mmCIF file of C-alpha atoms and ligand atoms in Angstrom:
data_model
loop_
_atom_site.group_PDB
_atom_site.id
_atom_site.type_symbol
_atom_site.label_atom_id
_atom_site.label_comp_id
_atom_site.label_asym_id
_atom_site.label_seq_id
_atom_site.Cartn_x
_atom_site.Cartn_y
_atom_site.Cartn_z
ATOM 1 C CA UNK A 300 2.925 -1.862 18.681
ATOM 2 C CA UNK A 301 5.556 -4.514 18.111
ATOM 3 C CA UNK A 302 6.290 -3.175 14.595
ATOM 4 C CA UNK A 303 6.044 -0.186 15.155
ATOM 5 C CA UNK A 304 8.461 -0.596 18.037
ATOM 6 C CA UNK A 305 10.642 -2.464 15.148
ATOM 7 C CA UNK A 306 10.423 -0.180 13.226
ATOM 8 C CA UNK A 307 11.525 2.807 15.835
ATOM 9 C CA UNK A 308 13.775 1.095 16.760
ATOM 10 C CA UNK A 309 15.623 0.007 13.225
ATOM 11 C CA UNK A 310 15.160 3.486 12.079
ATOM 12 C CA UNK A 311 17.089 4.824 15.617
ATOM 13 C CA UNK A 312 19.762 2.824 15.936
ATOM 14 C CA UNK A 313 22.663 4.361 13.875
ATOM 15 C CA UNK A 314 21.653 7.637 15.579
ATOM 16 C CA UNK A 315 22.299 5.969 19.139
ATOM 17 C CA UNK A 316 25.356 4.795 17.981
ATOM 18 C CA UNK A 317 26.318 8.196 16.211
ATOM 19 C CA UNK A 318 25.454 10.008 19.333
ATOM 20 C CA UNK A 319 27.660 7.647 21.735
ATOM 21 C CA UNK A 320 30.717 7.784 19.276
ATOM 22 C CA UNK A 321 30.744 11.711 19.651
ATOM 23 C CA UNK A 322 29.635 11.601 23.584
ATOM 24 C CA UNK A 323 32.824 9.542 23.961
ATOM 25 C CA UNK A 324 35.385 12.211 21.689
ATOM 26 C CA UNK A 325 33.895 14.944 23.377
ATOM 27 C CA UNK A 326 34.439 13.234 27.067
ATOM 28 C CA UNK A 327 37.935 12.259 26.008
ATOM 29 C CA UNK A 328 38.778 15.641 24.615
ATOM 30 C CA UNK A 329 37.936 17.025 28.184
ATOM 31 C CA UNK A 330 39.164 14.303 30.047
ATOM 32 C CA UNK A 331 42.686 15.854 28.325
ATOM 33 C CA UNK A 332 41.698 19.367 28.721
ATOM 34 C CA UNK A 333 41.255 19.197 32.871
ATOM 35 C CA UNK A 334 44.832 16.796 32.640
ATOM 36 C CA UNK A 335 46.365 19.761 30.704
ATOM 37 C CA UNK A 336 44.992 22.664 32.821
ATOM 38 C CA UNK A 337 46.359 20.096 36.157
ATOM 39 C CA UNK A 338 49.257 20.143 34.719
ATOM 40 C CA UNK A 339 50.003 23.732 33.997
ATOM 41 C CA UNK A 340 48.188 24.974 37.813
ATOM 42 C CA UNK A 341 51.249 22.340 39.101
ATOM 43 C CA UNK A 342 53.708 23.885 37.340
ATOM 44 C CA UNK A 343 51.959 27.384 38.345
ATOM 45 C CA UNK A 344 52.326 25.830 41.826
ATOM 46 C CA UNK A 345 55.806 24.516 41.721
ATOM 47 C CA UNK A 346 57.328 28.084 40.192
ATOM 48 C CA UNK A 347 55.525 30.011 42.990
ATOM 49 C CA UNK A 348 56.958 28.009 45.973
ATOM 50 C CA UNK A 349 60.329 28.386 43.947
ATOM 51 C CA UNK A 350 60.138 32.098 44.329
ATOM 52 C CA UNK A 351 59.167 31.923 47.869
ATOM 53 C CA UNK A 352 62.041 29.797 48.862
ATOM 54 C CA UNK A 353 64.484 32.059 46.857
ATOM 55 C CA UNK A 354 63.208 35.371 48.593
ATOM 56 C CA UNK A 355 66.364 36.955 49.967
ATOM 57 C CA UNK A 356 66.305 40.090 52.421
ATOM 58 C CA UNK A 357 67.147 41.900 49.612
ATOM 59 C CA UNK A 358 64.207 40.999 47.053
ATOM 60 C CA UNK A 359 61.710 40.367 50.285
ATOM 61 C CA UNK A 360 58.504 41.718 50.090
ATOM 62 C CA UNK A 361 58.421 45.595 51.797
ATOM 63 C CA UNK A 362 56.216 43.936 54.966
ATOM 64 C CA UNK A 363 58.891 42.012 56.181
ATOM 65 C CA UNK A 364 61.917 44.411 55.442
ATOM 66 C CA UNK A 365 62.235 45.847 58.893
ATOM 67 C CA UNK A 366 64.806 48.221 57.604
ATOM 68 C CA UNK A 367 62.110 50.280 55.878
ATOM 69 C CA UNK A 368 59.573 49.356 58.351
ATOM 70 C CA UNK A 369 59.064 53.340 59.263
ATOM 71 C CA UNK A 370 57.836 54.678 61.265
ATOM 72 C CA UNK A 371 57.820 53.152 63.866
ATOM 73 C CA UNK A 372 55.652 53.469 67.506
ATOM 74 C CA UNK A 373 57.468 54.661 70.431
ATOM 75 C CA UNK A 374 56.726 53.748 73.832
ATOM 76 C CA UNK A 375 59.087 56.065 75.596
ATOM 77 C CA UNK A 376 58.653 57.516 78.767
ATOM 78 C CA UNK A 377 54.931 55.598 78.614
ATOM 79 C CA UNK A 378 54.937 54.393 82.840
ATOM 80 C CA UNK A 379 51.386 53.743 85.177
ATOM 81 C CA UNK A 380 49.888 56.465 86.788
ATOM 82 C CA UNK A 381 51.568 54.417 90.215
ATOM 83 C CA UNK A 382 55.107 54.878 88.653
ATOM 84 C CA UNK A 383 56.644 57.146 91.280
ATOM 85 C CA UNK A 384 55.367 54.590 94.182
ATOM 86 C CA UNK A 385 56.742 51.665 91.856
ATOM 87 C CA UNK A 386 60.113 53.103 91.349
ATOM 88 C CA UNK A 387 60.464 53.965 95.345
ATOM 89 C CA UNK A 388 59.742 49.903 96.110
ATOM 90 C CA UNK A 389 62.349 48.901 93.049
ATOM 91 C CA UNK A 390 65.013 47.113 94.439
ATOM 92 C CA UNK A 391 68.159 48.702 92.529
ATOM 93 C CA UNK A 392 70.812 46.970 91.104
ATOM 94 C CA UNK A 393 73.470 47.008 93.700
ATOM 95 C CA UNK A 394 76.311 48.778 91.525
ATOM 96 C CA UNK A 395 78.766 48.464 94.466
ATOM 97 C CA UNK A 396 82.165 46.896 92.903
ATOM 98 C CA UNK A 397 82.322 43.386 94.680
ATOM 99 C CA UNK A 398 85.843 42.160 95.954
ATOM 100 C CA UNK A 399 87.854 39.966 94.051
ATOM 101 C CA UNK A 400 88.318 36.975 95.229
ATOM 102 C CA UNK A 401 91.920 35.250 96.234
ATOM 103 C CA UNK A 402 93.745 32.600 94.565
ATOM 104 C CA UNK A 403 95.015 31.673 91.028
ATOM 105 C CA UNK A 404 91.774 30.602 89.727
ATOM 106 C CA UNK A 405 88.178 32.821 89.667
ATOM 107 C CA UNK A 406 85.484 30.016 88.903
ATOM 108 C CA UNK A 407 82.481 32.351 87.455
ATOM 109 C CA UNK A 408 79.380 30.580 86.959
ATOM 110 C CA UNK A 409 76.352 31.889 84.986
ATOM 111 C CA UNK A 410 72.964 30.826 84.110
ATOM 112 C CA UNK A 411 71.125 31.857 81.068
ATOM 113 C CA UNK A 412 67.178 32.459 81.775
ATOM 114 C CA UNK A 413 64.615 33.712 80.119
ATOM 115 C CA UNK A 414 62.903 36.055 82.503
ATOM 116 C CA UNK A 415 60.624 38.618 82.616
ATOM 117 C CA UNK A 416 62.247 41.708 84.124
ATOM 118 C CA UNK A 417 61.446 45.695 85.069
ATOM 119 C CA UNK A 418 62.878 48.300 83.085
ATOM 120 C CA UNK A 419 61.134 51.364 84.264
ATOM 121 C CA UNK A 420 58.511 52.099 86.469
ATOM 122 C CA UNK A 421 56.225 49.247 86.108
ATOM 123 C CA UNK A 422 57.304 48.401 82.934
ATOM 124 C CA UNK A 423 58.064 44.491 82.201
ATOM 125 C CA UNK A 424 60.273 43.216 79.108
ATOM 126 C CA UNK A 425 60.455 39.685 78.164
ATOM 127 C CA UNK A 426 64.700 38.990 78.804
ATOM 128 C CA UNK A 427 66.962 37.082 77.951
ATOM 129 C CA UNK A 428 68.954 37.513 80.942
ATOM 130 C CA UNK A 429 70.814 36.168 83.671
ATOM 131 C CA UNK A 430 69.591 33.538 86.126
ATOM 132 C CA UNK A 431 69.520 35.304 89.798
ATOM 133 C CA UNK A 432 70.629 38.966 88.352
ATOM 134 C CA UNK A 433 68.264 39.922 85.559
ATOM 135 C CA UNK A 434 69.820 42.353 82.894
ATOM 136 C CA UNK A 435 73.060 42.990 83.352
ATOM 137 C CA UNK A 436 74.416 40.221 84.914
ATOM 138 C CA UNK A 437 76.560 39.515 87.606
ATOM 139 C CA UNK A 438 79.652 42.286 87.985
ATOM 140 C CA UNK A 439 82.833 39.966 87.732
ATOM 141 C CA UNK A 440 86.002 41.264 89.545
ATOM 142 C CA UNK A 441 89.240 39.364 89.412
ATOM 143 C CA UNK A 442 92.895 40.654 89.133
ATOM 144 C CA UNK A 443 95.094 40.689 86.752
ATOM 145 C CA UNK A 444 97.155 37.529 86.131
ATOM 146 C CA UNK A 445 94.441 35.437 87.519
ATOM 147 C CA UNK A 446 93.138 32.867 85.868
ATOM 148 C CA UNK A 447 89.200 33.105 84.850
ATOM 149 C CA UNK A 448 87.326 29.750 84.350
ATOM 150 C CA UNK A 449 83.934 30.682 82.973
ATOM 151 C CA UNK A 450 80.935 27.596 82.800
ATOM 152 C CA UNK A 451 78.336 28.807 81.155
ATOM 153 C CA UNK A 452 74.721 26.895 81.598
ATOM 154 C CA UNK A 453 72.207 27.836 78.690
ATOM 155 C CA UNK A 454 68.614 27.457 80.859
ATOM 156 C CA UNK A 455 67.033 29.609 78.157
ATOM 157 C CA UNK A 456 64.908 28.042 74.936
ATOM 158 C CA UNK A 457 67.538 29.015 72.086
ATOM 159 C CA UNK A 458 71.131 28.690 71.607
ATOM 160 C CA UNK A 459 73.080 31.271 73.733
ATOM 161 C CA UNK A 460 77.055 32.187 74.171
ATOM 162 C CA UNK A 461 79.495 34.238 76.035
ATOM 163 C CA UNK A 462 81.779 37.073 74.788
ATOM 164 C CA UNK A 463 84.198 38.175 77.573
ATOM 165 C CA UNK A 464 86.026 41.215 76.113
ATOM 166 C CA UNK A 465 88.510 40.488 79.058
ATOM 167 C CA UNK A 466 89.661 37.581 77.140
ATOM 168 C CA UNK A 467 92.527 36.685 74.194
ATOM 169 C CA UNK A 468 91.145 33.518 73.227
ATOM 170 C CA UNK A 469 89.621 31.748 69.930
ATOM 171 C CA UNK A 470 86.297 32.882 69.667
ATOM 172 C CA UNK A 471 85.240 29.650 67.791
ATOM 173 C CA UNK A 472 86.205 27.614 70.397
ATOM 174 C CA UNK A 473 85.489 29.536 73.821
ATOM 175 C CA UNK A 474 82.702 31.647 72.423
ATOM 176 C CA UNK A 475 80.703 28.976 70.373
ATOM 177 C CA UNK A 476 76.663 28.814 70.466
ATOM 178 C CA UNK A 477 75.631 26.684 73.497
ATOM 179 C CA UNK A 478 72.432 24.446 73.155
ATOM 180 C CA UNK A 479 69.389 25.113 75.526
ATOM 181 C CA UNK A 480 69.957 22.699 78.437
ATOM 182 C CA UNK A 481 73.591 22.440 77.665
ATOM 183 C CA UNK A 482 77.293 24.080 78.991
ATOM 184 C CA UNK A 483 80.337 25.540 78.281
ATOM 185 C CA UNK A 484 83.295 25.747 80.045
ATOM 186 C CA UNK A 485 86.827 27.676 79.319
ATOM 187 C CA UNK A 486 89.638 29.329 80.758
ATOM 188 C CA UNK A 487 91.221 32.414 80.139
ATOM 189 C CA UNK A 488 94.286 34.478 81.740
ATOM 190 C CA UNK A 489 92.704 38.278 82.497
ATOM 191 C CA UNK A 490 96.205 39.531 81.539
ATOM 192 C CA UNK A 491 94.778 43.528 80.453
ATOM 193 C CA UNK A 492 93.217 45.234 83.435
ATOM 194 C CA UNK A 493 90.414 47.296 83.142
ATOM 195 C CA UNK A 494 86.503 47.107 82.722
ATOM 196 C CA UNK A 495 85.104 45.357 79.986
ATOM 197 C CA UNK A 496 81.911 43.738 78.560
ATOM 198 C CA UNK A 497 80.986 40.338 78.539
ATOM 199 C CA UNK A 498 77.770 39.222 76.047
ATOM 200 C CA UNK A 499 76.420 37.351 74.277
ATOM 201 C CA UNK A 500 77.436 36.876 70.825
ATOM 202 C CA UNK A 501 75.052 34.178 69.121
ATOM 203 C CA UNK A 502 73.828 35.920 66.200
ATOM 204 C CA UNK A 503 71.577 37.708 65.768
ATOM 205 C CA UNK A 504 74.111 39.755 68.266
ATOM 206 C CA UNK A 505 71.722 43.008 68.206
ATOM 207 C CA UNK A 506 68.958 40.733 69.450
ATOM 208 C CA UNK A 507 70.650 39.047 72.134
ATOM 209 C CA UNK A 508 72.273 42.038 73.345
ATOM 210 C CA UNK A 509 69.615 44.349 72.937
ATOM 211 C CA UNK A 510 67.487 41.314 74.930
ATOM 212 C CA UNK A 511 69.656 41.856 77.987
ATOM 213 C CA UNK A 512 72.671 39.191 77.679
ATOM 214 C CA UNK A 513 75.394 41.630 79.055
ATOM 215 C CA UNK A 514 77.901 42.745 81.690
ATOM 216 C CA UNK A 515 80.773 44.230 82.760
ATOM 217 C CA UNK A 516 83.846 42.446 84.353
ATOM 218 C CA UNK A 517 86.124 44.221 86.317
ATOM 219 C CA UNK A 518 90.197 43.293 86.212
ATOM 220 C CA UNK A 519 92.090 44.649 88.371
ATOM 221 C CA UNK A 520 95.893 45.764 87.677
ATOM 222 C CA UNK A 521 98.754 44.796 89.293
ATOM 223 C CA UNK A 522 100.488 48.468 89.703
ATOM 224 C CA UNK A 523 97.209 49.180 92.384
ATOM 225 C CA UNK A 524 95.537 52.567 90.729
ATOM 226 C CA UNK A 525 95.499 55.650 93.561
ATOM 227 C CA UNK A 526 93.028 54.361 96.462
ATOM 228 C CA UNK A 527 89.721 55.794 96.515
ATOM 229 C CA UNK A 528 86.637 56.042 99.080
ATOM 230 C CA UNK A 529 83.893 54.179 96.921
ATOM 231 C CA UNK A 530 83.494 52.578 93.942
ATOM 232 C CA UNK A 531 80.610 51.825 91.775
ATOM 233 C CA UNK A 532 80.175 49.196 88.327
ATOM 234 C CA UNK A 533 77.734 51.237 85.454
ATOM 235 C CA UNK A 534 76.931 49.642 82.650
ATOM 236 C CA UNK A 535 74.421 51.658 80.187
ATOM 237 C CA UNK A 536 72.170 49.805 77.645
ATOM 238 C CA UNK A 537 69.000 50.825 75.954
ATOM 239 C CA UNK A 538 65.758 48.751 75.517
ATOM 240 C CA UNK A 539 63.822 48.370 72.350
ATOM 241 C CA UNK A 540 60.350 47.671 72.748
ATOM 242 C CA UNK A 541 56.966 46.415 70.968
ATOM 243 C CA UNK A 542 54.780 47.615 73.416
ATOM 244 C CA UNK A 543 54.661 49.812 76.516
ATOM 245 C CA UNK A 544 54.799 46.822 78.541
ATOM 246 C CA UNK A 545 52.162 47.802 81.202
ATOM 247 C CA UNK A 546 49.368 45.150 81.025
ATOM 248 C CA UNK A 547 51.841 42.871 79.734
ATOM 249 C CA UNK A 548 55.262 42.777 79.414
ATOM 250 C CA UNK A 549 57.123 43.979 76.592
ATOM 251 C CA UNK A 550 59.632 42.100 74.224
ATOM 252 C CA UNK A 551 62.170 43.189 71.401
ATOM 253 C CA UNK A 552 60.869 45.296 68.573
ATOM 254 C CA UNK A 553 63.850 44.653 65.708
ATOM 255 C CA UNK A 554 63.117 47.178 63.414
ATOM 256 C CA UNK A 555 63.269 50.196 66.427
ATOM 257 C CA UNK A 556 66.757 48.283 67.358
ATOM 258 C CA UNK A 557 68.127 48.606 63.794
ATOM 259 C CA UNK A 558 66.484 52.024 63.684
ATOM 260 C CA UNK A 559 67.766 52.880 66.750
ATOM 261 C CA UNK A 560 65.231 54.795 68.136
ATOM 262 C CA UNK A 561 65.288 53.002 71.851
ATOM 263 C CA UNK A 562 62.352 53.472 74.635
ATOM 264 C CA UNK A 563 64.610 53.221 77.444
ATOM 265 C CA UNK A 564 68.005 54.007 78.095
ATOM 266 C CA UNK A 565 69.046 52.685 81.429
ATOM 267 C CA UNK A 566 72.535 52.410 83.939
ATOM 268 C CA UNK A 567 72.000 48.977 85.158
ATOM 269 C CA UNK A 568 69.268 48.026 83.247
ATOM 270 C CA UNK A 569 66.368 50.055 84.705
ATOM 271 C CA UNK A 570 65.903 53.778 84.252
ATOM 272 C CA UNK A 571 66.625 56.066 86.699
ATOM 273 C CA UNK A 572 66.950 54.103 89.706
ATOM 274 C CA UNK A 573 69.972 55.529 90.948
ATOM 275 C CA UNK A 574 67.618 58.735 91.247
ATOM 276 C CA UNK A 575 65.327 57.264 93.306
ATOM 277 C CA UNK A 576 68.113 55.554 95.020
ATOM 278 C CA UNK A 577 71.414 57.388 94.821
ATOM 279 C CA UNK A 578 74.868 56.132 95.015
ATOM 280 C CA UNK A 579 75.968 57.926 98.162
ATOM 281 C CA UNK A 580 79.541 58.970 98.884
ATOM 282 C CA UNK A 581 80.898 61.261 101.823
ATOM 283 C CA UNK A 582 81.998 64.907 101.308
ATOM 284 C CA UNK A 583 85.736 65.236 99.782
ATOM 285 C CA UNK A 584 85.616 61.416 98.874
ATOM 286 C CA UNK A 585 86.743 60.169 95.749
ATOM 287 C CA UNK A 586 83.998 58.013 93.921
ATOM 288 C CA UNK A 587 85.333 55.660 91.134
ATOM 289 C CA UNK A 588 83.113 54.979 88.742
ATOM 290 C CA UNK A 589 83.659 51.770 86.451
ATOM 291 C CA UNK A 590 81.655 52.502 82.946
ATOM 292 C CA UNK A 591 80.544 50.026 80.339
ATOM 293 C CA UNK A 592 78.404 50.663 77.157
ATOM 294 C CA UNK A 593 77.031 47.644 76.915
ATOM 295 C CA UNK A 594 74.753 48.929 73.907
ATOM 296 C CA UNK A 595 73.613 47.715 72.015
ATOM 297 C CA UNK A 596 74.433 50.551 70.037
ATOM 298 C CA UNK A 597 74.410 53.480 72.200
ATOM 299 C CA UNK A 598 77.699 54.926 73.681
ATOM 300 C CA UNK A 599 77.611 56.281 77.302
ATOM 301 C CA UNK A 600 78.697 60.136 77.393
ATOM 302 C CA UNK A 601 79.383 60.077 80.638
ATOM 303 C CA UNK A 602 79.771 62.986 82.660
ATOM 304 C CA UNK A 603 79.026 64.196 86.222
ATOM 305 C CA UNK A 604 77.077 67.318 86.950
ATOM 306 C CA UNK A 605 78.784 69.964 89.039
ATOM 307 C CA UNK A 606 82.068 67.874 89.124
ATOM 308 C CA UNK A 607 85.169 66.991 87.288
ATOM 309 C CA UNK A 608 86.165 63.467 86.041
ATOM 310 C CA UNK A 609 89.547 64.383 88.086
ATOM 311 C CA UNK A 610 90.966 60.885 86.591
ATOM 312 C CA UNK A 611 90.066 59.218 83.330
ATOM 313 C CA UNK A 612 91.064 56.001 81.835
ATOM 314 C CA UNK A 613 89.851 56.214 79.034
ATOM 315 C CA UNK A 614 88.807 53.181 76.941
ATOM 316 C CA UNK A 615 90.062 51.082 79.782
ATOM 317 C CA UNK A 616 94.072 51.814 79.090
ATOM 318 C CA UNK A 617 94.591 51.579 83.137
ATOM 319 C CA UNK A 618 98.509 52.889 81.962
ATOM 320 C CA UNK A 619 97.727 56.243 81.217
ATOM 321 C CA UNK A 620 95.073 58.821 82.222
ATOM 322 C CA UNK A 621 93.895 61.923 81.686
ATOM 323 C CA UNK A 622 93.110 64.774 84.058
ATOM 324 C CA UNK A 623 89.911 66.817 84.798
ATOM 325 C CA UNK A 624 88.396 66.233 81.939
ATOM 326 C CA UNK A 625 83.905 66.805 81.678
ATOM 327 C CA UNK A 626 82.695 64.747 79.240
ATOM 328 C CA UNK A 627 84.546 61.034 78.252
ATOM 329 C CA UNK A 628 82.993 59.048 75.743
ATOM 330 C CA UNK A 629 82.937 55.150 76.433
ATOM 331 C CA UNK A 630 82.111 53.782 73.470
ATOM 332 C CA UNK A 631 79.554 50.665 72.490
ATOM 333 C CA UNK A 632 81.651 47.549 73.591
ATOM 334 C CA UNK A 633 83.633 49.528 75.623
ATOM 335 C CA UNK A 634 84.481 50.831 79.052
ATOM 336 C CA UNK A 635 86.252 53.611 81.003
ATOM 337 C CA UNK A 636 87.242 54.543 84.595
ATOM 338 C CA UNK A 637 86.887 57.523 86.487
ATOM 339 C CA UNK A 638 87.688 58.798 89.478
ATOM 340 C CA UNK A 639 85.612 62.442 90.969
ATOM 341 C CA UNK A 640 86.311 63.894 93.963
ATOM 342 C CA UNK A 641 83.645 66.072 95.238
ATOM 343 C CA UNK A 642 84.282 68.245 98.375
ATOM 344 C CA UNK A 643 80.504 69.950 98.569
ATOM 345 C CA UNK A 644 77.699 68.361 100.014
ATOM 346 C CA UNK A 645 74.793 67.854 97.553
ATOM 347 C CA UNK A 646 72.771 65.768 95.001
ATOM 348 C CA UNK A 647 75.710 65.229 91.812
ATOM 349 C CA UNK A 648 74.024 63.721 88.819
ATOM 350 C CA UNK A 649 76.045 61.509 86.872
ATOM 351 C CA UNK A 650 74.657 61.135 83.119
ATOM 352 C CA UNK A 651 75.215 60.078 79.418
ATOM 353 C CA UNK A 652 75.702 63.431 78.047
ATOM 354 C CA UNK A 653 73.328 62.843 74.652
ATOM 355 C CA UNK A 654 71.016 64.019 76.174
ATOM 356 C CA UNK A 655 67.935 62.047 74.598
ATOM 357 C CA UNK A 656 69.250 59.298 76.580
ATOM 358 C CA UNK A 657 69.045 61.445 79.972
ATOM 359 C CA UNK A 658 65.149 61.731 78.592
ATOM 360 C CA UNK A 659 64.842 58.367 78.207
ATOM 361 C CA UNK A 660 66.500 57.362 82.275
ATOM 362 C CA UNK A 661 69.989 57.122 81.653
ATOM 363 C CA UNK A 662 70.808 59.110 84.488
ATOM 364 C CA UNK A 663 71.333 58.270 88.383
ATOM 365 C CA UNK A 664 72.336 60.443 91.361
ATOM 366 C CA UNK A 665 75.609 60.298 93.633
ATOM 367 C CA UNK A 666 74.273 61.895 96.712
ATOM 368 C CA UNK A 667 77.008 63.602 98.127
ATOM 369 C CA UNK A 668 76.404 63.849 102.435
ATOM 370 C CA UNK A 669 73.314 64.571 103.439
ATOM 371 C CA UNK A 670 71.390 67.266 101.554
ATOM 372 C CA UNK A 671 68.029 68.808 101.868
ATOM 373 C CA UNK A 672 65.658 67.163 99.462
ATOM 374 C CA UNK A 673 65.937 64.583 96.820
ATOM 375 C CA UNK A 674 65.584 66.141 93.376
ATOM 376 C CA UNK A 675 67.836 68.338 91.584
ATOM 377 C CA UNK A 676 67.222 70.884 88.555
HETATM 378 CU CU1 CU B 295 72.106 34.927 73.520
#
């Protein structure tokens, strides 16, 4: 056994050591093999993250381009079965102009929230609003030559600003980005009367605006315009949403914004409440009507059914007007005052005369005395 053991293992030995010798080639060969494929799948690796971080609007991938992103899904005119009910308990923006207050100095103070308001008929949008109004904010009124000192308190979760169009001042200074938690303060001198918007302006500005960071301030001239019996602060916007905002509520869709294909179009930031409640006025009283497009995009066409705009200012030029005129457009980031006298008792709707935007609750009522009914043709 021993020899032959011997001799098995004399006569196996160089193959054992032939065998090992190759065994340890081959496992180096793909020891450097594995190394070589590592290294190309990092470089694969490193190239691909490259691209990603390089990806510009222009070259992004057609998903995310929300320029192209058509079509898109509307959700306008979409309200509960309840919405007539809802709309009668909707408190309405009280459009009345407030006085302006005495003195040199107006201190205005505003909050930024994030708040969940009502557009329409039981339909909730995720703002970015105003703490205590909601979408639009508070109506401003001061008087020319007065000085405005504006604090602005950013309670919302991003950076916010404020863009009075009231104001001659360096917008890189007064209207810079304020940090959540923190303020901004500034003066300015409201030296041009007329109506104007106030926003904000942090980019991106369709966002915030479109998310409900507007309003109109009021200045007053100097040379008083012709008294009048009432006078009322409009300030159209429309709403972009990503869902109907029923069971939940609704916030910005971008792309429909850019597109600008809004579901609501609103004076005062919810649609037609001023038909379910109507500014009221007295037979042969003259109504003024103070008119900002706040937008984002849309202009207000306004116009006054069954009536004359018997004074116009147009694009807030309080030193010249023109006379019974229909139809005045106010432009996006603009504003306009009229004045309409109506004699005849009835139900006057005023409007943006595109007409889509009537469709879509841009429209309110001036109820003129006391008429039969509540609804018009
Ligand atoms: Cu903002």
């Amino acid at each position: 056994m021993a020899s032959h053991a011997a001799r098995t293992s004399t006569y196996r030995a160089p193959d054992e050591t032939e065998s090992g010798t190759w065994s340890k080639i081959l496992a180096l060969f793909l020891g450097l093999l594995v190394a070589l494929l590592g290294f190309f799948a990092l470089l694969m690796w490193i190239d691909a993250r490259g691209a990603r971080d390089d990806a510009s609007p222009a070259s992004a991938a057609p998903t995310t381009d929300h320029n192209t992103a058509l079509p898109l899904n509307s959700f306008a005119g979409v309200v509960p079965d309840n919405a007539a009910e809802l709309a009668e308990a909707h408190k309405s923006y009280d459009a009345t102009l407030p006085s302006a207050p005495a003195g040199e100095l107006v201190k205005v103070q505003m909050t930024l929230k994030d708040m969940t308001v009502e557009i329409a008929p039981g339909v909730r949008y995720n703002t970015w609003a105003f703490d205590g109004h909601g979408a639009p904010g508070p109506i401003v009124h001061v008087r020319e030559g007065q000085t405005v000192e504006m604090t602005l308190t950013n309670g919302g979760a991003i950076p916010h600003s404020i863009d009075f169009h009231a104001a001659r001042i360096a917008p890189d200074v007064a209207f810079t980005d304020v940090a959540p938690g923190d303020s901004v303060k500034f003066r300015f001198t409201a030296g041009d009367p007329g109506v104007y918007m106030y926003h904000c302006g942090t980019k991106p500005v369709l966002a915030h605006i479109a998310n409900g960071m507007y309003g109109a301030i009021v200045v007053q001239p100097k040379a008083a315009l012709p008294p009048v019996d009432n006078e009322y602060v409009l300030v159209g916007s429309e709403w972009y949403l990503n869902g109907d905002g029923i069971e939940e509520p609704a916030s910005l869709d971008m792309g429909k914004a850019r597109a600008r294909m809004a579901d609501w179009v609103t004076f005062n930031g919810y649609a037609n409440q001023y038909v379910t409640h109507p500014l009221t006025a007295q037979p042969g009283e003259t109504t003024r009507f103070w008119v900002v497009a706040a937008g984002p995009t849309n202009n207000v066409n306004f116009h006054v059914v069954g009536a004359m705009l018997d004074r116009a200012w147009v694009n807030s030029d309080l030193t010249q007007h023109q006379r019974n005129v229909q139809t005045v457009i106010v432009p996006a980031g603009g504003g306009a005052v009229f004045d309409v006298k109506i004699d005849e008792e009835g139900l006057y709707p005023f409007v943006s005369h595109a007409f889509a935007d009537v469709d879509l609750g841009q429209v309110g009522l001036l109820k003129v005395g006391n008429p039969k009914g509540t609804t018009v043709h």
